GROMACS .gro file of C-alpha atoms in nm:
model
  391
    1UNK     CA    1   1.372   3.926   2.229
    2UNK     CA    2   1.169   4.252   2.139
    3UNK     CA    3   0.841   4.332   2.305
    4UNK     CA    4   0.576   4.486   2.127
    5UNK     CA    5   0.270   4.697   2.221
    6UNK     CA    6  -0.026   4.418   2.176
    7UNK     CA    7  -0.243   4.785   2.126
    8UNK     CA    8  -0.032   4.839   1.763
    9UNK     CA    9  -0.042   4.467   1.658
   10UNK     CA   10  -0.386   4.337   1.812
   11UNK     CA   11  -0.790   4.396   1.742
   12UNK     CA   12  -0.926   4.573   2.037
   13UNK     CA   13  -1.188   4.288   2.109
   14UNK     CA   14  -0.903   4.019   2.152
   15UNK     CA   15  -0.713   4.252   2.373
   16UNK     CA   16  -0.995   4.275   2.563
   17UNK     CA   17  -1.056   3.909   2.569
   18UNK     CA   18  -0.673   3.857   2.672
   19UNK     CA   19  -0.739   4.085   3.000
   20UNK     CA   20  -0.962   3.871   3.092
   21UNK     CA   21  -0.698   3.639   3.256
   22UNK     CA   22  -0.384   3.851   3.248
   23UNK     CA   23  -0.298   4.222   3.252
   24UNK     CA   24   0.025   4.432   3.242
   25UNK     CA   25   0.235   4.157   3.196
   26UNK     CA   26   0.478   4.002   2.920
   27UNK     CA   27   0.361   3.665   2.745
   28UNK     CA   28   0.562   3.463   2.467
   29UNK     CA   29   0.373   3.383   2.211
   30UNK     CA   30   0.498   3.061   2.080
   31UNK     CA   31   0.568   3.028   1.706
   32UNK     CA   32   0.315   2.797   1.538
   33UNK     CA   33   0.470   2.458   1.415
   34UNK     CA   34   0.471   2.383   1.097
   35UNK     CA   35   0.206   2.117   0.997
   36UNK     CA   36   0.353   1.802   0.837
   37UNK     CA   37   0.272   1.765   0.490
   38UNK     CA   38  -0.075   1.526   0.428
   39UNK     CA   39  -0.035   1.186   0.331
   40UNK     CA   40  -0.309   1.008   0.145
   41UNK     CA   41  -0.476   0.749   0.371
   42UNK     CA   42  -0.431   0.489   0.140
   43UNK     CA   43  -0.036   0.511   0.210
   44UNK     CA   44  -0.101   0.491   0.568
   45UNK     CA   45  -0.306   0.176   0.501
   46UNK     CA   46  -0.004   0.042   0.362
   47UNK     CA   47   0.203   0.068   0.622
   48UNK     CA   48  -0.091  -0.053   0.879
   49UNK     CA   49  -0.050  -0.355   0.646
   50UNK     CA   50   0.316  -0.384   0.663
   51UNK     CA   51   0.343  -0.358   1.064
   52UNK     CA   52   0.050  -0.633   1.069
   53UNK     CA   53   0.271  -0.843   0.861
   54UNK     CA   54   0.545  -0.801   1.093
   55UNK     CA   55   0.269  -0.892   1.389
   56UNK     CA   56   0.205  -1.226   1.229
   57UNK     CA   57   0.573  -1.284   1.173
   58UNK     CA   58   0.636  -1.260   1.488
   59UNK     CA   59   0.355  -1.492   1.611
   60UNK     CA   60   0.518  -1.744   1.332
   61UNK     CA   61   0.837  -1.771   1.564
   62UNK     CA   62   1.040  -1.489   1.317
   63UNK     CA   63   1.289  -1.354   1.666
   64UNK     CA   64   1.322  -0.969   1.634
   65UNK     CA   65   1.668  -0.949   1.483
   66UNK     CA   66   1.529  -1.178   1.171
   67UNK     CA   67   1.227  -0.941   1.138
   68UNK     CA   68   1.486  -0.613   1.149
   69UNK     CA   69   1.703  -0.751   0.880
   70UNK     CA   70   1.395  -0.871   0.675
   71UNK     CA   71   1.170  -0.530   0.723
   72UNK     CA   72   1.507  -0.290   0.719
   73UNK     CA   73   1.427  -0.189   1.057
   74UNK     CA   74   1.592  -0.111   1.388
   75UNK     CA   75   1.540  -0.373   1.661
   76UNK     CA   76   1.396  -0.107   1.849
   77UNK     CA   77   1.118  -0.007   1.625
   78UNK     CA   78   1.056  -0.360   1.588
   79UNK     CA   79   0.982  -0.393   1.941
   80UNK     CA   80   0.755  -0.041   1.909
   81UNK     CA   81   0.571  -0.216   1.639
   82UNK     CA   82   0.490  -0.513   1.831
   83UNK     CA   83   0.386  -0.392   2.174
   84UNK     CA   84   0.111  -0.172   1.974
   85UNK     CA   85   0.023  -0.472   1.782
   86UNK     CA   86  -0.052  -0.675   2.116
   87UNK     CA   87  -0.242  -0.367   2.221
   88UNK     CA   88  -0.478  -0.393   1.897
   89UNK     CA   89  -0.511  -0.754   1.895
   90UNK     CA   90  -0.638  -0.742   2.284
   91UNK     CA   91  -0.912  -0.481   2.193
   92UNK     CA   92  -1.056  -0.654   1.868
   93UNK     CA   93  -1.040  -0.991   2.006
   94UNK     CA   94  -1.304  -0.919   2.239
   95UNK     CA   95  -1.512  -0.773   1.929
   96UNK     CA   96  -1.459  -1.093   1.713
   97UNK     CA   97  -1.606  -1.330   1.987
   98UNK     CA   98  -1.875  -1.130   1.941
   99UNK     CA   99  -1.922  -1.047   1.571
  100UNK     CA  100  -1.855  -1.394   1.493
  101UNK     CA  101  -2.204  -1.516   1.656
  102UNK     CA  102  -2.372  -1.295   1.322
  103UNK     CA  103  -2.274  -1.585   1.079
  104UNK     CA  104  -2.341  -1.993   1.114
  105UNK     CA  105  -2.048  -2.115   1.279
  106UNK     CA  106  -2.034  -2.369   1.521
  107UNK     CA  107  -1.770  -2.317   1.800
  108UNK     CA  108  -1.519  -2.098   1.592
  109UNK     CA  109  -1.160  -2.076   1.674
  110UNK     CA  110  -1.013  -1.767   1.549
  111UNK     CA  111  -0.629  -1.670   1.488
  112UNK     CA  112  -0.530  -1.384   1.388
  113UNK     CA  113  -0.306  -1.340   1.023
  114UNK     CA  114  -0.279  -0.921   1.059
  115UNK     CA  115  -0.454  -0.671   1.277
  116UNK     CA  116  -0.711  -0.642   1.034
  117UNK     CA  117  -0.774  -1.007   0.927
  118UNK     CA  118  -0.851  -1.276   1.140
  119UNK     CA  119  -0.872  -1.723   1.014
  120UNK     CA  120  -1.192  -1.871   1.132
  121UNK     CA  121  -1.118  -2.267   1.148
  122UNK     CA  122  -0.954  -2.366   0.876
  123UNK     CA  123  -1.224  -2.239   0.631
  124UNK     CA  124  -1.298  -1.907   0.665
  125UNK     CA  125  -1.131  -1.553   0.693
  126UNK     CA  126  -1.273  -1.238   0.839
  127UNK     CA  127  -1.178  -0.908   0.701
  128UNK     CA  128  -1.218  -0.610   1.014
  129UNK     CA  129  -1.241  -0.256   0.804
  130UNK     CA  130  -1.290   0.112   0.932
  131UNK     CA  131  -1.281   0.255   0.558
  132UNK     CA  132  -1.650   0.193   0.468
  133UNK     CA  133  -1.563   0.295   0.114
  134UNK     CA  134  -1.278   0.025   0.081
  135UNK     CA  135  -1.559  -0.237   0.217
  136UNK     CA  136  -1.828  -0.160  -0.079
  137UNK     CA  137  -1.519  -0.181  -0.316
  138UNK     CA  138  -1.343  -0.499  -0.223
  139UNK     CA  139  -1.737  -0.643  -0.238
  140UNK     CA  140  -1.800  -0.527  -0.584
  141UNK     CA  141  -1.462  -0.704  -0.713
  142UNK     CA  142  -1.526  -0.999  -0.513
  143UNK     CA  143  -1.858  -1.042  -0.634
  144UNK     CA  144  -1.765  -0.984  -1.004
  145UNK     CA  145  -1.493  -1.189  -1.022
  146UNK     CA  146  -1.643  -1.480  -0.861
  147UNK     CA  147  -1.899  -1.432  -1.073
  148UNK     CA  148  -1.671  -1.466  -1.381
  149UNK     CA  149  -1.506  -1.791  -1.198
  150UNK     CA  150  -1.179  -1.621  -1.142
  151UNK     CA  151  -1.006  -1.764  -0.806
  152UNK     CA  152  -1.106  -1.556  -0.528
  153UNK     CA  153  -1.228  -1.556  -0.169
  154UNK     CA  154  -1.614  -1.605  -0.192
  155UNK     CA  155  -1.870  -1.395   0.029
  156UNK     CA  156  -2.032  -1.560   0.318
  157UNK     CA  157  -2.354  -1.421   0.375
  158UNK     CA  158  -2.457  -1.378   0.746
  159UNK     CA  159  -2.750  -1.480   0.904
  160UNK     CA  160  -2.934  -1.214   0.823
  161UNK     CA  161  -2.846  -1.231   0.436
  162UNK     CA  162  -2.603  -0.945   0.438
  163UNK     CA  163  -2.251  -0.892   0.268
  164UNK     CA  164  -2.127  -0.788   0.606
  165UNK     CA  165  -2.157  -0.654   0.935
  166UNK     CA  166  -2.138  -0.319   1.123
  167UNK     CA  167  -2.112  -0.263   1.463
  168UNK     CA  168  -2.064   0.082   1.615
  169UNK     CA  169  -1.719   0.110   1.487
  170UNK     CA  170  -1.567  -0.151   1.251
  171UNK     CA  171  -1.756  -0.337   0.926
  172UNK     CA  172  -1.705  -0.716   0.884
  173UNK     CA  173  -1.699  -0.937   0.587
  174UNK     CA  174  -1.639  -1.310   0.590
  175UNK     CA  175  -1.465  -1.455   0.306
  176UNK     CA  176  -1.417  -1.836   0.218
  177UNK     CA  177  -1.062  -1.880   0.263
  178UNK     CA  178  -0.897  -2.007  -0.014
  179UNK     CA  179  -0.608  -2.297  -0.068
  180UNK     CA  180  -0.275  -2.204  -0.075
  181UNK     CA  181   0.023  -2.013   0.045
  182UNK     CA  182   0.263  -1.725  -0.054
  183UNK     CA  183   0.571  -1.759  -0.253
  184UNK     CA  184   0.878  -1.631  -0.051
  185UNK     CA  185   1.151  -1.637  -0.362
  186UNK     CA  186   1.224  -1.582  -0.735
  187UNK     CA  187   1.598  -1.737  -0.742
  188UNK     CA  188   1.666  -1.931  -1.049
  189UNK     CA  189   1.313  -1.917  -1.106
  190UNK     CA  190   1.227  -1.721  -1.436
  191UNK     CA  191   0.976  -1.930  -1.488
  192UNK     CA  192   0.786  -1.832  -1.231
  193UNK     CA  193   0.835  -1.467  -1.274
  194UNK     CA  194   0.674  -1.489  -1.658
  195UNK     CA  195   0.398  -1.680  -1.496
  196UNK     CA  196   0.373  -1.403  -1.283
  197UNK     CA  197   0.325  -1.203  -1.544
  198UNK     CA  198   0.027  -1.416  -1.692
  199UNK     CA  199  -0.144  -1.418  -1.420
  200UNK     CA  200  -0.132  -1.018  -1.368
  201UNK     CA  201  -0.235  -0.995  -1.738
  202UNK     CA  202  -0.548  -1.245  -1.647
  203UNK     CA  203  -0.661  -1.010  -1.369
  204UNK     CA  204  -0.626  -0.703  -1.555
  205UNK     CA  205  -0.854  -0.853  -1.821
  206UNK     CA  206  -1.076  -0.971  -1.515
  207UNK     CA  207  -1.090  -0.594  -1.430
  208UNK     CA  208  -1.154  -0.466  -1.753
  209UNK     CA  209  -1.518  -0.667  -1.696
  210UNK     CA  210  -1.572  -0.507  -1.379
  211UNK     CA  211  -1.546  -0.187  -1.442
  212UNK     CA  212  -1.855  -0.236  -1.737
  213UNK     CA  213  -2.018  -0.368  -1.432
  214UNK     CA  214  -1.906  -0.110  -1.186
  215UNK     CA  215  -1.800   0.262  -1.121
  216UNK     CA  216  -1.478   0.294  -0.963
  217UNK     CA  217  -1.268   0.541  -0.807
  218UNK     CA  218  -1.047   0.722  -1.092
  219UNK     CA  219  -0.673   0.833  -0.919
  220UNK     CA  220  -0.384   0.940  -1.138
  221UNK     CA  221  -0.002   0.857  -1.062
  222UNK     CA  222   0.086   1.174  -1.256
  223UNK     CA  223  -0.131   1.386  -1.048
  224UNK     CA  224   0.006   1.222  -0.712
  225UNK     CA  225   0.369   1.344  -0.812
  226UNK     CA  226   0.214   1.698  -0.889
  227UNK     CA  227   0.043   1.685  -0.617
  228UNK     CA  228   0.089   1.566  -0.249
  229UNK     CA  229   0.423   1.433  -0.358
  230UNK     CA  230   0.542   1.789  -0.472
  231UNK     CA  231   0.402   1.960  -0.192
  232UNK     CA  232   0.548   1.696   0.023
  233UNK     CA  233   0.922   1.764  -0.087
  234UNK     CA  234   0.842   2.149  -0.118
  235UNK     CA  235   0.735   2.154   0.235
  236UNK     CA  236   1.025   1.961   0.396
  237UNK     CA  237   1.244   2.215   0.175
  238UNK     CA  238   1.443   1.913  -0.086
  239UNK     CA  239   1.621   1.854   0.128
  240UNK     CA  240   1.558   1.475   0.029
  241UNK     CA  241   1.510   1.455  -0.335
  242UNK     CA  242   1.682   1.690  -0.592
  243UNK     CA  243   1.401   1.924  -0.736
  244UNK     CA  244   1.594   1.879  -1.054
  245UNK     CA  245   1.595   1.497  -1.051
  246UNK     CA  246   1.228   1.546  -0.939
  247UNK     CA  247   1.100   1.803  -1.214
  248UNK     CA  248   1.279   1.549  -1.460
  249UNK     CA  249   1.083   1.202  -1.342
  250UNK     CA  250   0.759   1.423  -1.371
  251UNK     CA  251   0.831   1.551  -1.701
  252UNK     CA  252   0.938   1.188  -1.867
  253UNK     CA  253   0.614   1.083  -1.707
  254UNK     CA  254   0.419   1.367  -1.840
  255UNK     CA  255   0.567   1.314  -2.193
  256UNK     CA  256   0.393   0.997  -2.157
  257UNK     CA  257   0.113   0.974  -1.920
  258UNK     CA  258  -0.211   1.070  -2.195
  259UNK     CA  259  -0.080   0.756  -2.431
  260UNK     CA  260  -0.084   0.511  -2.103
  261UNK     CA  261  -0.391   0.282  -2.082
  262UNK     CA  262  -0.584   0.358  -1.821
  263UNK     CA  263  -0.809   0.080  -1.611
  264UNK     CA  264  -0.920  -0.110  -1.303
  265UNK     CA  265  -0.593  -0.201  -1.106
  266UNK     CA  266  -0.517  -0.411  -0.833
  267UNK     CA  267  -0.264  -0.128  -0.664
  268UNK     CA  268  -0.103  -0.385  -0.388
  269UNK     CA  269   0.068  -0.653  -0.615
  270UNK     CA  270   0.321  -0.834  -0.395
  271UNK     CA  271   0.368  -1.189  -0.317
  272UNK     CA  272   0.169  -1.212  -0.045
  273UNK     CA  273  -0.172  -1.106  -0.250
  274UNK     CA  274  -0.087  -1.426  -0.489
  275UNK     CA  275  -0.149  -1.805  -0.365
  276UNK     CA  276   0.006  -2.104  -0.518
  277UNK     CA  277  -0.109  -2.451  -0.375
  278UNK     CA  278   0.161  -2.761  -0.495
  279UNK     CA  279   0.326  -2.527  -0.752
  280UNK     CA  280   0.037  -2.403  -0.897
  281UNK     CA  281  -0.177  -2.077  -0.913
  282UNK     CA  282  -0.444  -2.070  -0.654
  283UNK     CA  283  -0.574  -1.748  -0.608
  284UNK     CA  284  -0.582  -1.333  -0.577
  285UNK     CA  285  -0.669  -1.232  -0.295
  286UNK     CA  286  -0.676  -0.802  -0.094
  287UNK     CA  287  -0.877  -0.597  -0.331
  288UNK     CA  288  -0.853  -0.317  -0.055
  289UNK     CA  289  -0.686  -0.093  -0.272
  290UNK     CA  290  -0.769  -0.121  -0.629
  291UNK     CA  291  -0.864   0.188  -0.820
  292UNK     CA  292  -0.828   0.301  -1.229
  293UNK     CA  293  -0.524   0.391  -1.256
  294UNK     CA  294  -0.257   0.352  -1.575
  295UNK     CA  295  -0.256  -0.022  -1.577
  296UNK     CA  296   0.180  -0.091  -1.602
  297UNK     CA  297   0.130   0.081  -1.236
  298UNK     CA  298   0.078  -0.335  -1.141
  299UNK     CA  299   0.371  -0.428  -1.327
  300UNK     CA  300   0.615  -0.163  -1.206
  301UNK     CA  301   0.467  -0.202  -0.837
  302UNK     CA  302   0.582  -0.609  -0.858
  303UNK     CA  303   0.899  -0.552  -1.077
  304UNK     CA  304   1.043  -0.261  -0.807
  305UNK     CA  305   0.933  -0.461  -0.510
  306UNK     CA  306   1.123  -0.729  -0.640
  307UNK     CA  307   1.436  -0.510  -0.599
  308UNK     CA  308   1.341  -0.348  -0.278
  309UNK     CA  309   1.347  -0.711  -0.114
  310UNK     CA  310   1.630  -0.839  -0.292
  311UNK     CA  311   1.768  -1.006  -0.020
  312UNK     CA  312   1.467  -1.160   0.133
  313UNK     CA  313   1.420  -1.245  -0.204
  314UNK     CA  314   1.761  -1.399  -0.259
  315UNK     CA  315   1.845  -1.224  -0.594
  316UNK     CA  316   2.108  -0.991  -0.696
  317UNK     CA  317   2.044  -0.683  -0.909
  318UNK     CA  318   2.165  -0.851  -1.226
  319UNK     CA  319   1.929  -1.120  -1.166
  320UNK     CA  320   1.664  -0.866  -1.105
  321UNK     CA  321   1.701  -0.781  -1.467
  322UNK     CA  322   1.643  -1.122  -1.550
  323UNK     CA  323   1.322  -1.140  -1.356
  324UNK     CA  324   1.223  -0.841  -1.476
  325UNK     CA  325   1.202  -0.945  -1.824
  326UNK     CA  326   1.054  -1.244  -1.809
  327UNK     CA  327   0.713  -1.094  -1.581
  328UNK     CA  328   0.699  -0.872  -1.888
  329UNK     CA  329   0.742  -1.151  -2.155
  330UNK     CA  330   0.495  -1.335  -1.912
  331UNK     CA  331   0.232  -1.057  -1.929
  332UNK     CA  332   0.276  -1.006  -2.309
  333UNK     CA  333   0.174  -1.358  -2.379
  334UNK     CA  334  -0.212  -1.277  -2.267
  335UNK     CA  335  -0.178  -0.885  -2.332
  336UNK     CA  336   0.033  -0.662  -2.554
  337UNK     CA  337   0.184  -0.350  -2.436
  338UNK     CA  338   0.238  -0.030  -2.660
  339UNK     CA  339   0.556   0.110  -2.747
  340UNK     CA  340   0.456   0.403  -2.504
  341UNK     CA  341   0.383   0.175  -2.180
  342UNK     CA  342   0.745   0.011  -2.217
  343UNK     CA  343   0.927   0.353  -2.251
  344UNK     CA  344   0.735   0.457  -1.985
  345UNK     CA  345   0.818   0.202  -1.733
  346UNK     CA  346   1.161   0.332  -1.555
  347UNK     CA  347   0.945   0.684  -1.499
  348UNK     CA  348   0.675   0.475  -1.342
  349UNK     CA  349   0.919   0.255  -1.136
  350UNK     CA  350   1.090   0.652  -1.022
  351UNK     CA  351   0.772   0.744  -0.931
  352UNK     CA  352   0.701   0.452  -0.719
  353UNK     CA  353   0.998   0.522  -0.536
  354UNK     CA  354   0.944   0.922  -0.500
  355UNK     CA  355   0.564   0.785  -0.336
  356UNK     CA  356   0.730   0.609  -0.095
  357UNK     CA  357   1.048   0.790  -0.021
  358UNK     CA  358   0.737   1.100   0.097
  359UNK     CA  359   0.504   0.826   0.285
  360UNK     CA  360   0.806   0.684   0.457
  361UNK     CA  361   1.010   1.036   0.554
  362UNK     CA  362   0.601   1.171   0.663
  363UNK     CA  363   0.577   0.867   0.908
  364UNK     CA  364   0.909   0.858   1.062
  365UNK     CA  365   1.017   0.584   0.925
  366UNK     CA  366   1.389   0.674   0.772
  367UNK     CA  367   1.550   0.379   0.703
  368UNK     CA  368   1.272   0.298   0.462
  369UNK     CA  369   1.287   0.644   0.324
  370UNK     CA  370   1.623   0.591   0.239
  371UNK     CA  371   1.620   0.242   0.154
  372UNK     CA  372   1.333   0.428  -0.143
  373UNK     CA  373   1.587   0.732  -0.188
  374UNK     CA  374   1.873   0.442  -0.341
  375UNK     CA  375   1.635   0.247  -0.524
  376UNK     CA  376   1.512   0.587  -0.705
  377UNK     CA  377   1.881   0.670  -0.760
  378UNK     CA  378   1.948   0.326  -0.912
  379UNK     CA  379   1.630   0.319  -1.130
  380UNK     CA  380   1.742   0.665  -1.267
  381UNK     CA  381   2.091   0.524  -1.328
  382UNK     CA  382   1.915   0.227  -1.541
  383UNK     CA  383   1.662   0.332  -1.711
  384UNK     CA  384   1.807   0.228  -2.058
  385UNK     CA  385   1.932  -0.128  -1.966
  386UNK     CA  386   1.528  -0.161  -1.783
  387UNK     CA  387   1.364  -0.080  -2.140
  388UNK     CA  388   1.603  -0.296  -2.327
  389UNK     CA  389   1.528  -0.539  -2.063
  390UNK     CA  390   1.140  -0.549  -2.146
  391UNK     CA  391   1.166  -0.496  -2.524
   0.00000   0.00000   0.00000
């Protein structure tokens, strides 16, 4: 290692500070460490989310080598997941004895679904929220769309007449909880998938309403992959993605992007944000992270998680194609899609996958990250065979 004189390098006044607590001796200076790329806090939501899910799983009886095989996780971060879960659900269980007293309930009993959602009795639910921002807009949509007599959780005011309540940390809404339950698979079901679709198309209608109503945040999927995405990638050197399969997704995207409608979206459409009571539609429910966005960012976000649970879901790829053109026939029925949205919807499915494969290498997490990386790859190797599957 080669010393230097601190006299030809330094400012005199911090070499003067420095002899303040050593003189005429050698010190290392470390070398700084290289800040992890940002992730948007919405991602990390997600995966507060998942490892909730995993929580109530759990709870359900699910033994940890189910819950590895179904969340493509080691046993080991299972267990990680799990003791911190416990650890969360001791501190805010104090907090919802509490909190609960602000609405009229008569001896509650409270369970809790996910760290941030907890069943009052069998009729209510109460959401727990630090994002202030994501309280006012899950309220907005609630309130419009309940308005409008679309199948959601209503608002229970407290007793002071509020939407919610704040204590010195967390905000607290109480929703009606609705009838119903999730639906765990698509297999020989394409049915069910088109109905899917309808009922995506209904709430994107829904949305179009609210936003006359309402202001919401704007985001753009095509300035996420120029954006954090990039820089994540750039930052970590490529060495995860191909900057030459990258700057290719971006440009087929960018070819496309100004002809893409552009609205209200729900951003989290999954199975478990969809209730069915004796076969039938029941509900939407987890507005926590809708924004305007290019709407087919709903469709592509179902259609690709499809594939990433394939085997929770029981289906094979081939049968994925299936599926996948029957949510789109499904959607078509209530709302057409232009020529551009269709050609655009492998570059939108990429994209998904280039989101995640970032969120999930900038938490740790690398089985997901790869588990992302093949689904990109396969997407990319399909992307003919997905249009003709939606035309």
């Amino acid at each position: 290692m080669k010393y230097k004189n601190a006299n030809s390098i330094l400012p005199a006044e911090l070499i003067e500070s420095i002899q303040k607590y050593v003189q005429g001796e050698y010190i290392y200076i470390p070398i700084k460490e290289k800040q992890e790329p940002s992730i948007p806090s919405e991602y990390s939501y997600e995966l507060q989310k998942r490892n909730a899910h995993i929580y109530t799983n759990s709870l359900q009886g699910i033994n940890n080598k189910q819950l590895s095989e179904t969340y493509h996780l080691s046993e080991s971060s299972i267990r990680r997941i799990l003791i911190n879960q416990r650890k969360r659900y001791e501190i805010m269980k104090n907090r919802i004895k509490h909190i609960i007293t602000n609405w009229n309930i008569t001896n509650p009993i409270f369970t809790q679904i996910y760290d941030t959602a907890w069943q009052i009795g069998n009729e209510y639910i109460l959401k727990v929220y630090e994002n202030p921002d994501m309280l006012e807009r899950n309220i907005k949509i609630i309130t419009i769309l309940d308005n409008m007599e679309i199948p959601t959780g209503k608002i229970i005011l407290s007793k002071k007449e509020t939407t919610y309540i704040h204590d010195d940390k967390y905000y607290y809404i109480l929703l009606e909880k609705m009838q119903g339950s999730n639906i765990v698979s698509l297999k020989n079901n394409l049915a069910l998938a088109a109905k899917m679709g309808e009922i995506l198309a209904r709430l994107h209608i829904a949305f179009k309403e609210c936003e006359i109503q309402n202001e919401f945040w704007d985001n753009s999927l095509l300035n996420e992959m120029n954006g954090w995405v990039r820089n994540f990638f750039q930052d970590t050197g490529w060495k995860y993605i191909d900057e030459k399969d990258f700057d290719k997704t971006v440009l087929n995207l960018k070819n496309l992007y100004d002809k893409l409608p552009v609205q209200l979206i729900h951003r989290d459409v999954h199975f478990g944000n969809f209730l069915f009571a004796q076969g039938r539609f029941s509900g939407y429910i987890d507005f926590d992270l809708s924004q305007r966005n290019i709407r087919i960012f709903d469709l592509c976000y179902f259609c690709i998680g499809l594939l990433s649970e394939e085997e929770y879901m029981d289906i094979t790829k081939e049968e994925w194609f299936e599926l996948l053109g029957n949510v789109f026939m499904g959607y078509r029925r209530k709302l057409a899609l232009s020529l551009e949205e269709i050609q655009a919807v492998p570059y939108v499915m990429e994209s998904i996958e280039l989101l995640f494969v970032a969120w999930f290498f900038g938490e740790k997490d690398l089985k997901c990250a790869k588990d992302a990386i093949e689904l990109y790859k396969f997407v990319q190797c399909n992307e003919q065979k997905i249009v003709h599957s939606i035309k």
